[in-house]
Amino acid sequence: MEREKITDRAHGIDLSHWQGKFVYADTWGQIDFAIGKIGEPYMSKDWIDPKFSALWDVGIAQVGIRGLYWYQRSGVPWKQQADKFLEAADKLSPWVHILALDVEKTNNTLNKNFFIDTKNILDYLMENGDERRVIHYTNPDILDNYMFPIFKNDPTYTDWLQKCPLWLAQYPYKPDPNGYPLTPKNRSTWDIWQYTSSGD
């Protein structure tokens, strides 16, 4: 059965343990890529989501372009998080194309040290990710009210924020896969736009 075309753009899905499972063959819409949450510190003994295999085996692994994201936590050494993420990605088959770092408020202290760690993790993934696409996953509030203001006097960091590949979570009142997000004040470009938090 041919899948329903939703947009001329590449169109994908974000998955986590909240979905429980993902069976690609049971879906009907356009899914050009799928990115799943693989872990975060303290999520389990080894920090890997124990429900991830239910998303990967018959789901994400079946999609043409596959990705993972890691939820950054404050107070945990950045390199330890980056190494756990890379180690988890390297164990998977088929190949993982995208590595994203999820930067949010929940369970985090949003201060300068936390965001320095964000840059360190993303730079490290870019250097050690075996040519995988690396992307910063966040929302306009984090960028407008935390990252840019904290580093407003550091052009090296703000220049990096302008150029780092961006997966922007911004949910309009009427989601439209052919529309455009309300971008942060200090950045107008984006690489992936997550336009809804719930799909069917």
Short mmCIF file of C-alpha atoms in Angstrom, two decimals:
data_model
loop_
_atom_site.label_atom_id
_atom_site.label_comp_id
_atom_site.label_asym_id
_atom_site.label_seq_id
_atom_site.Cartn_x
_atom_site.Cartn_y
_atom_site.Cartn_z
CA MET A 1 0.00 0.00 0.00
CA GLU A 2 1.32 3.42 -0.96
CA ARG A 3 1.80 5.81 1.93
CA GLU A 4 -0.17 9.02 2.10
CA LYS A 5 1.91 11.98 0.97
CA ILE A 6 1.77 14.75 3.56
CA THR A 7 4.27 17.29 2.22
CA ASP A 8 6.98 17.77 -0.41
CA ARG A 9 9.42 18.26 2.46
CA ALA A 10 11.10 15.37 4.20
CA HIS A 11 8.62 14.39 6.90
CA GLY A 12 9.40 12.40 10.03
CA ILE A 13 8.41 11.34 13.50
CA ASP A 14 9.84 11.78 17.00
CA LEU A 15 9.43 8.77 19.29
CA SER A 16 10.08 8.02 22.94
CA HIS A 17 8.99 5.65 25.69
CA TRP A 18 5.76 7.66 25.94
CA GLN A 19 4.59 5.98 22.72
CA GLY A 20 5.29 2.53 24.16
CA LYS A 21 6.03 0.93 20.80
CA PHE A 22 6.38 1.80 17.13
CA VAL A 23 5.55 -0.62 14.32
CA TYR A 24 6.44 1.03 11.01
CA ALA A 25 4.42 -1.45 8.94
CA ASP A 26 1.25 -0.45 10.80
CA THR A 27 1.57 3.24 9.92
CA TRP A 28 0.04 4.82 6.83
CA GLY A 29 1.46 8.34 6.58
CA GLN A 30 4.63 9.78 5.07
CA ILE A 31 7.59 8.90 7.28
CA ASP A 32 10.88 9.74 5.58
CA PHE A 33 12.83 9.70 8.84
CA ALA A 34 12.30 8.60 12.44
CA ILE A 35 14.24 9.77 15.51
CA GLY A 36 13.84 8.01 18.85
CA LYS A 37 14.94 8.83 22.38
CA ILE A 38 17.52 6.27 23.43
CA GLY A 39 18.32 7.50 26.93
CA GLU A 40 19.29 9.99 29.58
CA PRO A 41 21.25 9.84 32.84
CA TYR A 42 19.48 7.92 35.61
CA MET A 43 16.77 6.61 33.27
CA SER A 44 17.96 3.09 34.04
CA LYS A 45 21.06 1.42 35.45
CA ASP A 46 22.93 1.93 32.17
CA TRP A 47 21.01 5.14 31.27
CA ILE A 48 19.44 3.49 28.21
CA ASP A 49 15.67 3.48 27.86
CA PRO A 50 14.55 -0.10 28.64
CA LYS A 51 11.64 0.38 26.21
CA PHE A 52 13.84 1.53 23.33
CA SER A 53 13.90 -1.85 21.56
CA ALA A 54 10.10 -1.59 21.15
CA LEU A 55 10.71 1.58 19.14
CA TRP A 56 13.71 0.33 17.19
CA ASP A 57 13.35 -3.29 16.14
CA VAL A 58 10.20 -3.15 13.99
CA GLY A 59 9.94 0.62 13.89
CA ILE A 60 12.79 3.08 13.52
CA ALA A 61 15.09 0.41 12.06
CA GLN A 62 12.67 0.01 9.13
CA VAL A 63 12.69 3.69 8.14
CA GLY A 64 15.06 4.97 5.46
CA ILE A 65 16.68 7.65 7.61
CA ARG A 66 17.16 6.79 11.28
CA GLY A 67 18.13 8.91 14.25
CA LEU A 68 18.53 8.93 18.01
CA TYR A 69 18.31 11.61 20.63
CA TRP A 70 19.76 11.90 24.10
CA TYR A 71 18.19 13.97 26.88
CA GLN A 72 20.91 16.12 28.47
CA ARG A 73 20.91 16.29 32.28
CA SER A 74 22.65 18.89 34.42
CA GLY A 75 25.06 17.81 37.11
CA VAL A 76 26.33 14.85 35.07
CA PRO A 77 29.74 15.06 33.35
CA TRP A 78 29.20 16.02 29.73
CA LYS A 79 31.75 13.56 28.32
CA GLN A 80 30.18 10.68 30.20
CA GLN A 81 26.83 11.53 28.60
CA ALA A 82 28.36 11.90 25.13
CA ASP A 83 30.26 8.62 25.39
CA LYS A 84 27.16 6.73 26.56
CA PHE A 85 25.22 8.15 23.63
CA LEU A 86 27.87 7.18 21.06
CA GLU A 87 28.29 3.74 22.59
CA ALA A 88 24.53 3.11 22.36
CA ALA A 89 24.40 4.32 18.74
CA ASP A 90 27.33 2.11 17.72
CA LYS A 91 25.56 -1.01 19.02
CA LEU A 92 22.58 -0.57 16.73
CA SER A 93 21.98 -2.05 13.31
CA PRO A 94 21.19 -0.78 10.75
CA TRP A 95 23.27 2.39 10.72
CA VAL A 96 22.09 5.45 12.66
CA HIS A 97 22.21 8.61 10.53
CA ILE A 98 21.29 11.36 13.02
CA LEU A 99 22.42 12.10 16.59
CA ALA A 100 20.43 14.80 18.40
CA LEU A 101 20.92 16.32 21.84
CA ASP A 102 17.64 17.20 23.56
CA VAL A 103 17.99 20.32 25.74
CA GLU A 104 14.99 21.09 27.97
CA LYS A 105 14.02 22.54 31.37
CA THR A 106 12.64 19.43 33.09
CA ASN A 107 15.03 18.03 35.75
CA ASN A 108 17.70 20.53 34.77
CA THR A 109 19.39 23.65 36.17
CA LEU A 110 19.62 26.03 33.23
CA ASN A 111 22.81 27.93 33.94
CA LYS A 112 26.04 28.76 32.13
CA ASN A 113 27.73 25.47 33.08
CA PHE A 114 24.82 23.45 31.72
CA PHE A 115 24.93 25.21 28.35
CA ILE A 116 28.72 24.99 28.12
CA ASP A 117 28.16 21.26 28.52
CA THR A 118 25.59 21.41 25.70
CA LYS A 119 28.20 22.86 23.35
CA ASN A 120 30.83 20.39 24.54
CA ILE A 121 28.54 17.42 23.93
CA LEU A 122 27.49 18.58 20.47
CA ASP A 123 31.06 19.42 19.42
CA TYR A 124 32.25 16.05 20.72
CA LEU A 125 29.52 14.21 18.81
CA MET A 126 30.47 16.08 15.64
CA GLU A 127 34.11 15.09 16.08
CA ASN A 128 33.50 11.46 17.07
CA GLY A 129 30.17 10.52 15.49
CA ASP A 130 31.56 8.79 12.38
CA GLU A 131 30.06 11.27 9.91
CA ARG A 132 26.58 11.10 11.43
CA ARG A 133 24.53 14.28 11.26
CA VAL A 134 24.57 15.95 14.68
CA ILE A 135 21.82 18.37 15.68
CA HIS A 136 20.79 20.53 18.64
CA TYR A 137 17.17 19.75 19.66
CA THR A 138 15.44 22.49 21.67
CA ASN A 139 12.71 25.14 21.62
CA PRO A 140 12.56 28.94 21.18
CA ASP A 141 12.15 29.55 24.93
CA ILE A 142 15.49 27.86 25.71
CA LEU A 143 17.26 29.82 23.00
CA ASP A 144 15.59 33.22 23.60
CA ASN A 145 15.45 33.26 27.38
CA TYR A 146 18.48 31.22 28.42
CA MET A 147 21.19 30.37 25.89
CA PHE A 148 21.51 33.65 23.96
CA PRO A 149 21.11 35.90 27.05
CA ILE A 150 23.60 33.92 29.15
CA PHE A 151 26.24 34.16 26.43
CA LYS A 152 25.38 37.59 24.97
CA ASN A 153 28.91 38.87 25.72
CA ASP A 154 30.63 35.80 24.26
CA PRO A 155 30.65 36.09 20.45
CA THR A 156 32.34 32.71 20.08
CA TYR A 157 29.41 30.98 21.75
CA THR A 158 26.65 33.07 20.13
CA ASP A 159 28.25 32.52 16.71
CA TRP A 160 28.22 28.78 17.40
CA LEU A 161 24.53 29.02 18.41
CA GLN A 162 23.77 30.69 15.10
CA LYS A 163 25.48 27.97 13.07
CA CYS A 164 24.85 24.72 14.95
CA PRO A 165 22.29 22.52 13.13
CA LEU A 166 18.93 23.05 14.84
CA TRP A 167 15.91 20.83 15.44
CA LEU A 168 13.33 23.34 16.62
CA ALA A 169 10.29 22.24 18.63
CA GLN A 170 7.68 24.93 18.09
CA TYR A 171 4.00 23.99 18.03
CA PRO A 172 1.68 26.44 16.26
CA TYR A 173 -2.01 26.75 17.10
CA LYS A 174 -2.89 25.17 13.75
CA PRO A 175 -0.13 22.71 12.80
CA ASP A 176 0.76 22.78 9.11
CA PRO A 177 3.56 20.58 7.73
CA ASN A 178 3.99 23.07 4.87
CA GLY A 179 4.17 26.09 7.19
CA TYR A 180 7.01 27.70 9.09
CA PRO A 181 7.82 27.95 12.79
CA LEU A 182 8.01 31.09 14.87
CA THR A 183 11.77 31.13 15.15
CA PRO A 184 13.81 32.48 18.08
CA LYS A 185 14.62 36.21 18.09
CA ASN A 186 18.31 35.56 17.51
CA ARG A 187 18.06 32.84 14.90
CA SER A 188 15.86 32.50 11.84
CA THR A 189 17.16 29.25 10.35
CA TRP A 190 16.31 25.65 11.28
CA ASP A 191 17.06 22.20 9.93
CA ILE A 192 14.18 20.17 11.41
CA TRP A 193 10.92 21.73 12.56
CA GLN A 194 8.84 19.70 14.98
CA TYR A 195 5.40 21.18 14.41
CA THR A 196 3.29 19.05 16.76
CA SER A 197 3.76 17.09 19.96
CA SER A 198 1.13 14.51 19.00
CA GLY A 199 0.68 12.72 15.69
CA ASP A 200 -1.62 9.92 14.62
#
